[in-house]
XYZ file of C-alpha atoms in Angstrom:
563
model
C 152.850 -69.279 134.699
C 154.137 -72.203 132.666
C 154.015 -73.403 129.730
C 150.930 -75.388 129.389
C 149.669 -78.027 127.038
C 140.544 -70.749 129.778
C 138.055 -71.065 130.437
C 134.176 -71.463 129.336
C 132.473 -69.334 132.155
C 131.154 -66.486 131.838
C 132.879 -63.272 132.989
C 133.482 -63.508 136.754
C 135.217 -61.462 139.511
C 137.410 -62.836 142.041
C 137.352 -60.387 144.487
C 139.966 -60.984 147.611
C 138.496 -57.510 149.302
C 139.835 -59.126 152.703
C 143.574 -58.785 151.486
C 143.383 -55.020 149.495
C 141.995 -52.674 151.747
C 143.282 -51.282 155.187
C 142.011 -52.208 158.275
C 142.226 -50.650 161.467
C 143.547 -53.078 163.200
C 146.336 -56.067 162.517
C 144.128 -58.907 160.548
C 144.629 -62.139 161.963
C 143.561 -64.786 159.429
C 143.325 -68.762 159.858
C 139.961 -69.300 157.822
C 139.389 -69.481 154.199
C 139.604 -66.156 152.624
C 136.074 -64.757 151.412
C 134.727 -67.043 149.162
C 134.860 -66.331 145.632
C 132.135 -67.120 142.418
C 131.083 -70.153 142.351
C 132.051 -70.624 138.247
C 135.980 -71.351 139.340
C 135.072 -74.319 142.206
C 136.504 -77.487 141.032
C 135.575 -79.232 143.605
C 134.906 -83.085 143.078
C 131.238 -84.243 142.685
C 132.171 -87.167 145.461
C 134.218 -86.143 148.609
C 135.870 -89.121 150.433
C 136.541 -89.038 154.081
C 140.194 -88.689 153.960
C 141.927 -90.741 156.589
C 145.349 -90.003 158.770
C 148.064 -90.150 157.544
C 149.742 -93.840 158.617
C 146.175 -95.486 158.083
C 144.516 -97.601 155.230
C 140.980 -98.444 155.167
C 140.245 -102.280 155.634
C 139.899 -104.033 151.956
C 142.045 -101.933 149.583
C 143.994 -103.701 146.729
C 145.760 -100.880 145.165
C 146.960 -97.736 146.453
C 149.116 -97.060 143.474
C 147.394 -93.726 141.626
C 149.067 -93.394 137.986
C 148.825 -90.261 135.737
C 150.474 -88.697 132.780
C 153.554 -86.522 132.440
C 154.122 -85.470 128.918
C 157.424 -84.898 129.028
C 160.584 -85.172 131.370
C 160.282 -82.202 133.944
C 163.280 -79.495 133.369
C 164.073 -79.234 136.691
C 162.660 -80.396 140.450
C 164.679 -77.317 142.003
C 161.684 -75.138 142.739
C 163.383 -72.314 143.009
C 164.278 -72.203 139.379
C 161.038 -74.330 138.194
C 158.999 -72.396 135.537
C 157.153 -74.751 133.564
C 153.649 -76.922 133.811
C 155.020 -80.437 133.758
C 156.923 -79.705 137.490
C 153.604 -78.735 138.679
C 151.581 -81.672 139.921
C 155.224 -83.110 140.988
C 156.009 -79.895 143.025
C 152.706 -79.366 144.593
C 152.563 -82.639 145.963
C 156.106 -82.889 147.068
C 155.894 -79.377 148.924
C 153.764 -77.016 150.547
C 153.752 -73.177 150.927
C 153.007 -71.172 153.723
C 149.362 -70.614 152.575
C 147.781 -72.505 149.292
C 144.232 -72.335 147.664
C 141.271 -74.448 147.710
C 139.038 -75.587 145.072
C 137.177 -72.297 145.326
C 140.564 -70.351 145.164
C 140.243 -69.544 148.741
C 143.662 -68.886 150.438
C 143.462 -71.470 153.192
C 146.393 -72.504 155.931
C 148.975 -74.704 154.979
C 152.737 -74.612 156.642
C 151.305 -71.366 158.092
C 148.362 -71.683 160.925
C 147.500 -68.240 160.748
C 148.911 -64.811 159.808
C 148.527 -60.797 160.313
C 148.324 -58.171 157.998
C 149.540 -54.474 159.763
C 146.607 -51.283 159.066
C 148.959 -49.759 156.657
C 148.933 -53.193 154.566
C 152.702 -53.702 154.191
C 153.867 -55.785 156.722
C 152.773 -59.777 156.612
C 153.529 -61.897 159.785
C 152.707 -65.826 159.425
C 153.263 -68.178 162.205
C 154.059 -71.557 161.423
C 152.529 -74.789 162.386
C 154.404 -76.484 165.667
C 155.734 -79.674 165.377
C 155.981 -79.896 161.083
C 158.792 -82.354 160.212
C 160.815 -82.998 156.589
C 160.869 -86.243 155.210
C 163.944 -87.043 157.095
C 162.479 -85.728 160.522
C 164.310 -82.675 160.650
C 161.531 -80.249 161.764
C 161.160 -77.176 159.664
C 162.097 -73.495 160.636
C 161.445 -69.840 159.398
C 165.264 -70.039 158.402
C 164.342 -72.931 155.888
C 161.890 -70.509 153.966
C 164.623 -67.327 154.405
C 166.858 -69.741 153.126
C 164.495 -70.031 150.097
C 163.470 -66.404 149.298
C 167.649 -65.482 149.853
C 168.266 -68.231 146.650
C 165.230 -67.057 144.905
C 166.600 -63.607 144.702
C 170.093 -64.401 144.049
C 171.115 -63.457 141.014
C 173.412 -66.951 140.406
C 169.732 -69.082 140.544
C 169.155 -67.555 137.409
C 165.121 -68.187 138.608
C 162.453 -66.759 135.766
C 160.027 -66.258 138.357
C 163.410 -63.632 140.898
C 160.839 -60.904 140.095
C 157.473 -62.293 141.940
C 158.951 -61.367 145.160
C 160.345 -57.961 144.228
C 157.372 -55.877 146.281
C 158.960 -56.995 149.030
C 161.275 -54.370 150.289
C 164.823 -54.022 149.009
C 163.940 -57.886 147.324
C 165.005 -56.176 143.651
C 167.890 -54.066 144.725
C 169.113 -57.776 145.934
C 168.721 -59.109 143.126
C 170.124 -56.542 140.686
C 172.853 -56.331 142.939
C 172.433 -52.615 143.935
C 172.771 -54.377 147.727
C 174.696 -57.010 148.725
C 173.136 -57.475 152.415
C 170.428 -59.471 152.688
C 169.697 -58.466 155.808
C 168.416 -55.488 154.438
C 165.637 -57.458 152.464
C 162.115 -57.281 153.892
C 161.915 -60.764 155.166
C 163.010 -61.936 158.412
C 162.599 -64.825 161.105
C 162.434 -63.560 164.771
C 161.967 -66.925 166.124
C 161.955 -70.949 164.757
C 157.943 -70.436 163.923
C 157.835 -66.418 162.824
C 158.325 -65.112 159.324
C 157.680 -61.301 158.739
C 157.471 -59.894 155.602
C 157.765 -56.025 154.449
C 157.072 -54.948 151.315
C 157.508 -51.361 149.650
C 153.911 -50.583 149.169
C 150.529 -52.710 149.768
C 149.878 -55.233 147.197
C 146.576 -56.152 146.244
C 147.262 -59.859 145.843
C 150.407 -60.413 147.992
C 148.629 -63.148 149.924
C 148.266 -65.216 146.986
C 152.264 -64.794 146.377
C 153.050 -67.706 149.337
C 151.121 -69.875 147.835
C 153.510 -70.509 144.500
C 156.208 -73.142 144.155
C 159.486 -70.648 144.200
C 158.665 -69.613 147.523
C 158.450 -73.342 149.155
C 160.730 -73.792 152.156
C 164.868 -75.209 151.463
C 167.350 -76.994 153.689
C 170.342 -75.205 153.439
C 172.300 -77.814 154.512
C 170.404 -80.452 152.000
C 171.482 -78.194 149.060
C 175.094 -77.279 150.332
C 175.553 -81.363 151.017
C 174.529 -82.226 147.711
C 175.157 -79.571 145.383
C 172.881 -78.812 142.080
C 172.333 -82.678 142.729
C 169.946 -82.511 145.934
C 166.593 -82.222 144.006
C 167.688 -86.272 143.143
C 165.778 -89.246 144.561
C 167.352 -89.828 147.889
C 168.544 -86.458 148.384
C 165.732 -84.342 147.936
C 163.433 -83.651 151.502
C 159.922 -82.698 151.473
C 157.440 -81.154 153.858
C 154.359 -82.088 151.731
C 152.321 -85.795 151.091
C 154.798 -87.066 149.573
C 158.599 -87.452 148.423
C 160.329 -88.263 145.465
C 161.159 -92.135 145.415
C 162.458 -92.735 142.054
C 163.238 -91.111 139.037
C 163.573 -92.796 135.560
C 164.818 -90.233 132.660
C 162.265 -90.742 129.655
C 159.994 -92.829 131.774
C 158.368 -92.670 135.037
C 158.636 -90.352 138.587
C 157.706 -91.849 141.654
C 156.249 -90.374 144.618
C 155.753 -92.066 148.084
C 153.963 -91.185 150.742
C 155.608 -89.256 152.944
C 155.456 -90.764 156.221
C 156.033 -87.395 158.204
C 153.540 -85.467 156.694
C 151.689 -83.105 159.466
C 148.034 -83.244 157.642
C 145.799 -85.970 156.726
C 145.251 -87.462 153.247
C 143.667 -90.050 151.016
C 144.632 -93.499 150.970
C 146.932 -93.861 148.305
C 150.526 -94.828 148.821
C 152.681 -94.369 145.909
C 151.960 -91.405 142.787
C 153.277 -92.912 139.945
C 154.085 -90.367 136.700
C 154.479 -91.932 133.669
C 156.431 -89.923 130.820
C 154.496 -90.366 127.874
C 154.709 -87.973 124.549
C 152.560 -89.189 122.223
C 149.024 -88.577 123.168
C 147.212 -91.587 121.272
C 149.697 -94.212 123.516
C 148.678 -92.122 126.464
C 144.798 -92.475 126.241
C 145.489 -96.016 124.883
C 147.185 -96.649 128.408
C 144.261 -95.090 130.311
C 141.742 -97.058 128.504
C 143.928 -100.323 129.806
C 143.484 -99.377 133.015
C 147.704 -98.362 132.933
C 146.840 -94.332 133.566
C 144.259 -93.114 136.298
C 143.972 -89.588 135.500
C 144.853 -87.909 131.610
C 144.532 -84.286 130.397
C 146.638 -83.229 127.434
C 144.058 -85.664 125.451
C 144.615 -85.550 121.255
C 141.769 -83.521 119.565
C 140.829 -86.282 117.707
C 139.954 -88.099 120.549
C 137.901 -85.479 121.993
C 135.717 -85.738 119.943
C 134.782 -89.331 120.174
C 134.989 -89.079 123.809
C 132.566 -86.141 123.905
C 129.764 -87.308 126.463
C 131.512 -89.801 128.194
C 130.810 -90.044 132.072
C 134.722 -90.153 132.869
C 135.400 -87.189 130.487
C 135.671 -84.139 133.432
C 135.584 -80.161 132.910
C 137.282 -78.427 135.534
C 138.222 -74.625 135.044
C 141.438 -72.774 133.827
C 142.944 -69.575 133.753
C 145.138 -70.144 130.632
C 145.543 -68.381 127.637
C 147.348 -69.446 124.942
C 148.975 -67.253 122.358
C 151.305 -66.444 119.646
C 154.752 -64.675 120.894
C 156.967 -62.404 118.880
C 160.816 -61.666 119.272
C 160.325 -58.224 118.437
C 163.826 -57.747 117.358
C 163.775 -60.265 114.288
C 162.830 -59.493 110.940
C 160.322 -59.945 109.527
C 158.529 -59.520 112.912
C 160.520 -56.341 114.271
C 157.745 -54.451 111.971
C 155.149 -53.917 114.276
C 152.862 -53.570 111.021
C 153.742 -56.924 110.056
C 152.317 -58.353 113.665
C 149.172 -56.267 113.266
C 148.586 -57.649 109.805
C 149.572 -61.358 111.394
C 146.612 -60.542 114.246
C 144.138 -59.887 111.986
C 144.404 -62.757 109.403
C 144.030 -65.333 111.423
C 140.064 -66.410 112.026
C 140.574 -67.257 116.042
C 136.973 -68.556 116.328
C 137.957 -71.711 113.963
C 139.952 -73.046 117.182
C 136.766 -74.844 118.504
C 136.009 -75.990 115.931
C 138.907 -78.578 115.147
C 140.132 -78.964 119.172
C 137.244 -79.955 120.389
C 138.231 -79.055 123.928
C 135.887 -76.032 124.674
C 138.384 -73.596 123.287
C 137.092 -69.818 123.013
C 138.768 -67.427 121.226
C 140.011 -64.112 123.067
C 141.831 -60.726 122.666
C 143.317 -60.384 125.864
C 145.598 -61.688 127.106
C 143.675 -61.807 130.641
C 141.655 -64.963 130.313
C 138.276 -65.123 130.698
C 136.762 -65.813 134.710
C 139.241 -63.331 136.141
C 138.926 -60.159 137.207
C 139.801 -57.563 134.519
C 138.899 -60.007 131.518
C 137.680 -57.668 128.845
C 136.720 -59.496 125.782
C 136.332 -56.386 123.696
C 140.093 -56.058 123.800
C 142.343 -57.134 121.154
C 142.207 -56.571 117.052
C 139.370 -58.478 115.273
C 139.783 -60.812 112.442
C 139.955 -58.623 109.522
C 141.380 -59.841 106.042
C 140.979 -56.413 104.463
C 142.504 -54.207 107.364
C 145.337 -57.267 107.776
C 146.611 -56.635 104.164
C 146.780 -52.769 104.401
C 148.660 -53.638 107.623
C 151.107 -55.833 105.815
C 151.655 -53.154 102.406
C 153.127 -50.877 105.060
C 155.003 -53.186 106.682
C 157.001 -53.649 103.386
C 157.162 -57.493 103.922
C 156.455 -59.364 100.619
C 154.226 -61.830 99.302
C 155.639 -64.770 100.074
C 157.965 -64.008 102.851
C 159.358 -67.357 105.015
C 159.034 -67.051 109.089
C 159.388 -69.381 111.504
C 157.405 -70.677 114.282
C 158.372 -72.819 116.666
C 156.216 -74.739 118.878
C 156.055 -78.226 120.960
C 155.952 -81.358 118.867
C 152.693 -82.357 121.081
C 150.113 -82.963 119.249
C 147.485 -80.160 119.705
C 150.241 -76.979 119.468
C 151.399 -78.725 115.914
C 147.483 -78.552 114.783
C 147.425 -75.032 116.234
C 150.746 -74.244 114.258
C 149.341 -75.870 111.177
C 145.789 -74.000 111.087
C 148.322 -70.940 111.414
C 149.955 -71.552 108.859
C 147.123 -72.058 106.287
C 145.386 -68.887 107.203
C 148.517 -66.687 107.092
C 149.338 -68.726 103.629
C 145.593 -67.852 102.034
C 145.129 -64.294 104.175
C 148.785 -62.777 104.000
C 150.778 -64.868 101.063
C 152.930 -65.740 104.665
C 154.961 -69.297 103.961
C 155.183 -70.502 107.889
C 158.066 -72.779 108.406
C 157.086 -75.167 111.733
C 159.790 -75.924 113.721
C 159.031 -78.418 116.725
C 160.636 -80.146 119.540
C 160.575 -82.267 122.516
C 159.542 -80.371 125.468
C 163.004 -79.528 127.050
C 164.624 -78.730 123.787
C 161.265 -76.405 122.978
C 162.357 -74.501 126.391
C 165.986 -74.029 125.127
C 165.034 -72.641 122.127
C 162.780 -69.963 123.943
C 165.743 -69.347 126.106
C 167.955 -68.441 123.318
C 165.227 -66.631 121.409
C 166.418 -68.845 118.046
C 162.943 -68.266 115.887
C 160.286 -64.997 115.352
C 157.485 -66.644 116.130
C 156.772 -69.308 119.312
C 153.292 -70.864 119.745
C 152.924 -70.935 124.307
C 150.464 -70.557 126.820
C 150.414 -68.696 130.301
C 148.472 -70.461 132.909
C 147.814 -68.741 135.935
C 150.303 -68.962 139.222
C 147.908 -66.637 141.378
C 144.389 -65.594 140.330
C 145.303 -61.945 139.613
C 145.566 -60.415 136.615
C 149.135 -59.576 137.666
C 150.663 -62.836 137.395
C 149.281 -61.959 132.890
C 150.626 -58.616 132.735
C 153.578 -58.704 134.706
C 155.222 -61.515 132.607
C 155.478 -58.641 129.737
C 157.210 -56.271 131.993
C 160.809 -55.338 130.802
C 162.785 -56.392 133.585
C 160.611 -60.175 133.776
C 162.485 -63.513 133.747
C 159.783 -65.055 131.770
C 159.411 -62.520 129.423
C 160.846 -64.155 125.835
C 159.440 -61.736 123.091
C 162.346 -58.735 123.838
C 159.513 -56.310 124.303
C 160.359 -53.913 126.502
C 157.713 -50.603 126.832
C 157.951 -48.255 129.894
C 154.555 -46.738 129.494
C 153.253 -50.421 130.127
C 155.588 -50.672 132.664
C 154.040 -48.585 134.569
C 150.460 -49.245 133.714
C 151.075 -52.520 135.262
C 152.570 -51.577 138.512
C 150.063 -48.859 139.315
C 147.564 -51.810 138.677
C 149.475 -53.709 141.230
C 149.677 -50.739 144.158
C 146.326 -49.710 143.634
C 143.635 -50.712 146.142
C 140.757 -49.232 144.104
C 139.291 -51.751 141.954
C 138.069 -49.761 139.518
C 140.941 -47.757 138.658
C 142.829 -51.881 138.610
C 140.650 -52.698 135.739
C 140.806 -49.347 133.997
C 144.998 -49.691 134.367
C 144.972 -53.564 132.891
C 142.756 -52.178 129.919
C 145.182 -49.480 128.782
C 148.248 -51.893 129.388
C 146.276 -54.858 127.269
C 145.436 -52.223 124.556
C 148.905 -51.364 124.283
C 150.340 -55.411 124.907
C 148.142 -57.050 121.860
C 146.645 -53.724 120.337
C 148.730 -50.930 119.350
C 152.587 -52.867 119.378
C 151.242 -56.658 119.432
C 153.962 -58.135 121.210
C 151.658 -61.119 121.927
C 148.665 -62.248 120.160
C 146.216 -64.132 122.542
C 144.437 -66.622 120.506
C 141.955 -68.716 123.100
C 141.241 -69.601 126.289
C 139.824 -73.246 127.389
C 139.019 -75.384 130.570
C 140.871 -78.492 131.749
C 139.401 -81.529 130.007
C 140.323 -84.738 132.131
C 139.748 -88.566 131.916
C 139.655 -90.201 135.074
C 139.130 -93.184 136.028
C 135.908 -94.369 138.124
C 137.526 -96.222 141.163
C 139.438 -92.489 141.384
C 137.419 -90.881 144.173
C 138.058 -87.001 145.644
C 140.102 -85.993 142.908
C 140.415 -82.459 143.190
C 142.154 -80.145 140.492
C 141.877 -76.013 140.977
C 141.495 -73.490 138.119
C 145.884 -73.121 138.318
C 145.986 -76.712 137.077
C 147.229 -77.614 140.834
C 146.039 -81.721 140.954
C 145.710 -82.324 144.584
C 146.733 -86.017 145.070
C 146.482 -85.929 149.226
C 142.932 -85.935 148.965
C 142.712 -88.788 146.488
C 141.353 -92.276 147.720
C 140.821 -95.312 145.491
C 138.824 -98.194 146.163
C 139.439 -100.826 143.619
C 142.604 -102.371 141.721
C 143.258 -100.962 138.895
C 141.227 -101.877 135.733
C 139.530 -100.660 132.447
C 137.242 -97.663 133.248
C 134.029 -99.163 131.807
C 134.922 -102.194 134.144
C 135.271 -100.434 137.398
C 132.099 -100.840 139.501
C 130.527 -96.843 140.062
């Protein structure tokens, strides 16, 4: 999904049999989805009673919950949004038609219920009655058509166009092999009716609704205001809360929203401060400035190691080393190989401290299809063959570029020493603020970038289709039709046995045989919070639930908060 700032369980299955097989009858769903292992709940250890909306328990001081944005977001348009600092912003501003739990259930949200036909194909969800924007306006079908149509259209420019392309005649729309979107597999019959078609059954297609992109737009909001209307003051919201204020380089602000259909904590105002460096960040939280920090330094961690504040929540991340396959010295596939195997992955948790493990796939571990077998192992010997017949020589330049946070730059630098003693490699580190960092992906301007994929769904879709050729977020220029396929016969296939054997032969060929990626670990979320935080919940896509938060103190230094 995003580019993030894994996981520590052991191998697990998330199995959403309810959603991949054909039934004979249309499915009506408007409970949680089967329930899936219990190593990905992220549940809270202390669950508030959440209040309605409009209400405030007696004896509150502050209902002001602060927490950390590294960096200013790129954009608030979800349509085009692609990156991990929009996503506690967007999924409190907005809902989908369906969303997960802690558990990674798909529960109700916008949508009360919905039908899946025998054949698996056709989806039909029925909104809630009586759901209002921000501004009162009460939402339609037509707002989330409205959506999917700008999604698709080729002058968004979205990275994430392609997630909806199993819907019927969605791609042809967007290459512009069809101009009609009426021919398009989704449709509104009435105000509270969406119906979706798609080409073929898709395994995970429930989880698809559940995504940012596919939130619900006023078309009139956006034709008002222009490529202005995600502003403070223009922007309307169907979820907790709305956007209040917006300072470049220095806070968001997000109020509750006072039309919001479903219930909620007690806190009033989100407040996101933009902070880069990571040491001011923790020094804030340990003032009692910050309620809730991930992103922590790794020299911190370590200190803070065993402290009652200092959370573990799961992640399906993986982090890894890109190529742009088209620029020497990294065009020789040789040369990637030999990069692979030089570098000794198991050092990472070593010096992060944050419960890093080392992988070879690029499917992290506690998802289905994780196979920690794949991937080439850390070989010096077979590395330098590798790099003789690559015809590279000792002491060739290449640069990598990377994130000036604080953790990618020690990453970058304990890559750089290993390919320096292993290879004779000189690594040049280039680094950036976070928005300049995405422009230089966009433009493909160095070899080498150090990212992470966190997932957007828990299928191991949302990893391998990022690699296909025709993918928005695809930045390495690898382009392989034998994976291609591989991928999408993953996707179709109901039998999940023959999913897994699929994702195994397109991993092998991914980080294996041409090495367009090289996964290097996997790790959980490590967060500070605060002790007069109660019912925090965060799920294992990094999705920080704020509705359910309620706080019972002002704010203060976390050793001073009474438990």
């Amino acid at each position: 999904m995003r580019l993030v700032v894994g996981i520590t369980l052991g191998i697990l299955s998330l199995g959403f049999g309810s959603f991949s097989g054909c039934t004979k009858k249309s499915e009506v769903i408007s409970a949680p989805s089967p329930t899936p292992p219990p190593g990905l709940d992220s549940s809270p250890a202390v669950n508030a009673k959440p209040i309605p909306s409009g209400t405030a328990p007696a004896g509150i001081t502050n209902q002001t919950f602060t927490f950390r944005l590294p960096g200013d977001p790129e954009t608030l348009d979800w349509n085009r949004a692609h990156t991990s600092v929009e996503t506690w912003l967007l999924t409190n501003l907005m809902e989908g038609l369906v969303s997960h739990d802690t558990k990674m259930n798909v529960v109700p949200a916008l949508a009360e219920s919905w039908t899946k036909s025998p054949d698996g194909k056709t989806y039909t969800f029925k909104l809630r009655p009586g759901v209002k924007w921000s501004d009162g306006v009460g939402l339609k079908a037509q707002d989330f058509l409205y959506s999917w149509k700008r999604l698709l259209s080729p002058v968004t420019a979205a990275s994430y166009a392609y997630i909806l392309f199993d819907i019927d005649g969605a791609e042809e729309y967007y290459t512009g092999k069809n101009s009609d979107f009426s021919k398009v597999g989704i449709s509104a019959p009435d105000d509270l009716t969406i119906v979706v078609k798609l080409a073929k059954p898709v395994a995970h297609f429930i989880h698809i609704p559940t995504f940012w992109v596919t939130y619900p737009l006023r078309q009139d909001v956006v034709e008002k205001f222009g490529t202005s209307w995600s502003k403070p003051g223009r922007m309307v919201t169907v979820g907790p809360f709305e956007l209040s204020a917006y300072d470049l380089d220095s806070k968001i602000v997000l109020t509750a929203n006072p039309n919001y259909y479903g219930e909620r904590g007690n806190i009033r105002e989100a407040v996101g401060l933009i902070v880069k460096e990571d040491s001011t960040a923790l020094t804030l939280y340990e003032t009692g400035r910050l309620d809730f920090l991930t992103d922590i330094a790794t020299v911190d961690l370590k200190r803070l190691d065993g402290r009652a504040d200092l959370q573990r929540f799961p992640y399906l991340k993986t982090g890894y080393l890109g190529f742009v396959v088209d620029q020497f010295p990294v065009s020789s596939v040789h040369l990637r190989r030999a990069i692979a195997m030089a570098i000794d992955k198991s050092k990472f948790a070593e010096f992060l401290h944050g419960g890093q493990r080392s992988t070879g796939g690029f499917i992290p571990e506690g998802m289905f299809a994780y196979n920690r077998s794949i991937g080439l192992k850390f070989d010096v010997a077979a590395a330098k063959k590798e790099m003789a017949k690559s015809g590279v020589k000792f002491g060739q330049k290449i640069e990598l570029v990377s994130t000036n946070w604080e953790k990618n730059l020690t990453i970058c630098q304990f890559i750089q020493a290993e390919l320096k003693k292993n290879l004779g490699i000189d690594i040049a580190i280039r680094s950036f603020d976070h928005k300049t960092f995405r422009a230089q992906l966009e433009l493909n301007s160095f070899p080498i970038f150090l990212l992470s994929w966190s997932a957007d769904y828990p299928d191991p879709d949302n990893f391998l289709s990022v690699f296909l050729g025709s993918a928005g977020n695809n930045r390495t220029k690898w382009k392989n039709s034998e994976y291609d396929a591989k991928v999408l016969l993953g996707r179709y296939s109901q039998n999940q046995k023959a999913r897994e054997k699929l994702y195994d032969e397109a991993q092998r060929l991914l980080v294996e045989d041409e090495m367009a990626v090289l996964p290097l670990y996997n790790e959980p979320i490590l967060a500070l919070i605060n002790p007069r935080v109660k019912n925090l919940r965060i799920n294992a896509l990094n999705y920080l639930q704020m509705k359910s938060i309620t706080i019972s103190q002002a704010p203060g230094r976390p050793e001073e908060i009474v438990k």
